[in-house]
Short mmCIF file of C-alpha atoms in Angstrom, two decimals:
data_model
loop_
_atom_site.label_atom_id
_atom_site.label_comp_id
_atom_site.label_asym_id
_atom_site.label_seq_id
_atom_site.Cartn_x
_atom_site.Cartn_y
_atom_site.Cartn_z
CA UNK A 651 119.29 86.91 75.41
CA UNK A 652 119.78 90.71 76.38
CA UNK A 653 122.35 92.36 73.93
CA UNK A 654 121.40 95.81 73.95
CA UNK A 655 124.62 97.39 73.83
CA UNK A 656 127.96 97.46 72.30
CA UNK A 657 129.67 96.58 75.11
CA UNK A 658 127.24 93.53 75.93
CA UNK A 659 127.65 92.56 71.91
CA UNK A 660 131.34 92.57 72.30
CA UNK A 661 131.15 90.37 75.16
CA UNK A 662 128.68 87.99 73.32
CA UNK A 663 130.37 87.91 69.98
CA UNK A 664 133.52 86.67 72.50
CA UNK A 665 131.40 83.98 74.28
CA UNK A 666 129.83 82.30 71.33
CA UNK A 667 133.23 82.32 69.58
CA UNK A 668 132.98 84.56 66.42
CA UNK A 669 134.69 87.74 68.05
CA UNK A 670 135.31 89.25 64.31
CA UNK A 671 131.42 89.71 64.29
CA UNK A 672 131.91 92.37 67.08
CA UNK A 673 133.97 95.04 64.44
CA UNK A 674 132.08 93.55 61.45
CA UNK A 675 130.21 97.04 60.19
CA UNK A 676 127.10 95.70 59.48
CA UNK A 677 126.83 94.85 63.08
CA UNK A 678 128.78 97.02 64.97
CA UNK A 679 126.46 99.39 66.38
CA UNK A 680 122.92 98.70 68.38
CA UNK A 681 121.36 100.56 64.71
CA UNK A 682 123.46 98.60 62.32
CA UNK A 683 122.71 95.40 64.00
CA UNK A 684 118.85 96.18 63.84
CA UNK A 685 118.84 97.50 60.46
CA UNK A 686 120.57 94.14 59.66
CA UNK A 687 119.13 92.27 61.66
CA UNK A 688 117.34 89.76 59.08
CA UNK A 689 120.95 88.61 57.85
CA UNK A 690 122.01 88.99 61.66
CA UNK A 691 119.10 86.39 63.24
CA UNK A 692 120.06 83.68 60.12
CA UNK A 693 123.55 83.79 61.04
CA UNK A 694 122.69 83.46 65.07
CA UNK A 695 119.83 80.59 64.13
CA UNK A 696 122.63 78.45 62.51
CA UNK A 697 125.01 78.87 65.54
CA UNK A 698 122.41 78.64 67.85
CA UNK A 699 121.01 75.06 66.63
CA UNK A 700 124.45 73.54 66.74
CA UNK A 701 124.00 73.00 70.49
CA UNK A 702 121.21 72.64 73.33
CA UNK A 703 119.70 75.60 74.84
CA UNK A 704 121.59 74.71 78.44
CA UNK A 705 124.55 75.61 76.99
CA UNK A 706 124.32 78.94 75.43
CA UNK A 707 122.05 80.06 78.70
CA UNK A 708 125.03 78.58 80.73
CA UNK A 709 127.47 80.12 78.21
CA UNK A 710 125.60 83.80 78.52
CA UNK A 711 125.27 83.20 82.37
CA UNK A 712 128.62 82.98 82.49
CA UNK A 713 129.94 85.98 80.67
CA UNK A 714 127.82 88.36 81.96
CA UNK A 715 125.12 88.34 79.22
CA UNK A 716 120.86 88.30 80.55
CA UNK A 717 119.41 84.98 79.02
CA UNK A 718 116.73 82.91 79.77
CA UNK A 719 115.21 79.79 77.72
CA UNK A 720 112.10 80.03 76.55
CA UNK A 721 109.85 77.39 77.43
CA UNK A 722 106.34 75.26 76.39
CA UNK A 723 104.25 74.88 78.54
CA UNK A 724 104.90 71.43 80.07
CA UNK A 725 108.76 73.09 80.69
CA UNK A 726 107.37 75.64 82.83
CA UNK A 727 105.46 73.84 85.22
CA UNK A 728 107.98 70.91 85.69
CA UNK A 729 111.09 74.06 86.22
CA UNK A 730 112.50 73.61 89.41
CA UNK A 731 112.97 77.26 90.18
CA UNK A 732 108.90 77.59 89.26
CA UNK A 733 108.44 75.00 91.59
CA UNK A 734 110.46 75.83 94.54
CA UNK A 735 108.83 79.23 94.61
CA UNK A 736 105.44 77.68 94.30
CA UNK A 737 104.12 79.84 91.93
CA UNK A 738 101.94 77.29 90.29
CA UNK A 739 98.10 77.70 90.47
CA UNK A 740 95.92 74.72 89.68
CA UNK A 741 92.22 75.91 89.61
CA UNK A 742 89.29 73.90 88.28
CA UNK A 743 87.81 75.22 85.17
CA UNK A 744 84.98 73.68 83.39
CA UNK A 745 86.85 71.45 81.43
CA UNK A 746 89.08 69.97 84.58
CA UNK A 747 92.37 71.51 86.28
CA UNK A 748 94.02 74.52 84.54
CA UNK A 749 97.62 75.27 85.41
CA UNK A 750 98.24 78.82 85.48
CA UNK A 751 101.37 81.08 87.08
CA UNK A 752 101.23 83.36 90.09
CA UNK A 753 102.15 87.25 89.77
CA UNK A 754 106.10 87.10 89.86
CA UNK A 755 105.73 88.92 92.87
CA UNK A 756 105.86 86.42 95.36
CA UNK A 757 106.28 87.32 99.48
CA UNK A 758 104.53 85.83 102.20
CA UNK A 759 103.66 88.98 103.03
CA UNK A 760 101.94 90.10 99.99
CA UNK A 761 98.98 88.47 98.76
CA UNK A 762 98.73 89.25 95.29
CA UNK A 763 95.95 88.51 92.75
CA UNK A 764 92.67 86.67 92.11
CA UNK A 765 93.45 83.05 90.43
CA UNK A 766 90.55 81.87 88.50
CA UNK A 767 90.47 79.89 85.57
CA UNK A 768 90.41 81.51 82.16
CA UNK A 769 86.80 82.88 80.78
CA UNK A 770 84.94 80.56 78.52
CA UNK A 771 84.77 82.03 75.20
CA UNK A 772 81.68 85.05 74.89
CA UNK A 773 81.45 83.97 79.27
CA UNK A 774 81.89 88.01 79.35
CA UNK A 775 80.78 89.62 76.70
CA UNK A 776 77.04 90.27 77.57
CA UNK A 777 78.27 91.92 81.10
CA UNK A 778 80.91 94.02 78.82
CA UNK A 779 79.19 95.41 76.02
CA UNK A 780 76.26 96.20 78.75
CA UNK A 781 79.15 98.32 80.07
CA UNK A 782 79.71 99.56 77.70
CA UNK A 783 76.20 100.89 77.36
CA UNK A 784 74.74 98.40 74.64
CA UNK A 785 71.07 96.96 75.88
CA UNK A 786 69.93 93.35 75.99
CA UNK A 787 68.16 94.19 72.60
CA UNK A 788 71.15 95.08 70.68
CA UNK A 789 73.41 92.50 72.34
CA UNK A 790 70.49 89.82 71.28
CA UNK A 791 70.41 91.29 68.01
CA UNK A 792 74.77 91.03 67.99
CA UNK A 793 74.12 87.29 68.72
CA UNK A 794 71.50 87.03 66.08
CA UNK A 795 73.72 87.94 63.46
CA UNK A 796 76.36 85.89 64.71
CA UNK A 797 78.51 89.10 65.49
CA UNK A 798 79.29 87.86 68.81
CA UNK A 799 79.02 84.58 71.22
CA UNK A 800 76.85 84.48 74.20
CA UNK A 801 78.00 82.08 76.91
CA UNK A 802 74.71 80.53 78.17
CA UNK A 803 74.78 79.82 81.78
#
């Protein structure tokens, strides 16, 4: 959720059904409710847990409020509004099919981004620190010590 102003906390404190937070001067400005905001997050938690996530997105949605869930991983790829803009990538890594998202920005006209699966770990660092200016000696040496990982090829 997206409550960054008093006018947006009055409107939530309305929707969730404790309007007497809204004038309640530890939270009454965007500062008080940040410098409060340990005591403010326990109260919210509570509220929050007493019904599923649906519902208070819905709930937000529907009083004007910016909210989103926020999803694992299996939620994301099985969302219908990920998959009806087909923004799932499956490339094969070394270890079999990796799932990853496309760039947000998503037109048939625009081509955007190189989808590859994720770097093994230390698959880099060699061509990096060489980059960097290191030489193979000192990157050897690195290894050696066990300062780094190499990714043999």
């Amino acid at each position: 959720m997206a409550v960054g102003s008093d006018h947006l906390w009055k409107k939530f404190c309305e929707a969730i059904g404790r309007p007497e937070l809204a004038d309640d001067p530890r939270f009454n400005t965007n500062t008080k409710r940040v410098q409060n905001r340990e005591e403010l997050v326990k109260m919210l938690e509570e509220l929050f847990l007493e019904k599923e996530v649906n519902y208070w997105v819905s709930l937000m949605w529907q009083n004007g409020i910016p909210a989103a869930p926020v999803y694992n991983l299996t939620q994301v790829f099985s969302d219908p509004h990920v998959r009806y803009r087909k923004i799932v990538v499956e490339s094969q890594g070394p270890f079999g099919v990796i799932k990853t998202l496309k760039s947000p920005i998503n037109a048939e006209s625009i081509k955007v981004g190189n989808y590859t699966p994720p770097p093994l770990l230390g698959q880099h660092t060699a061509e990096i620190l060489k980059e960097l200016g290191y030489t193979e000696e000192e990157i050897a040496k690195l290894a050696e010590r066990g300062a780094i990982i190499l990714q043999k090829h």
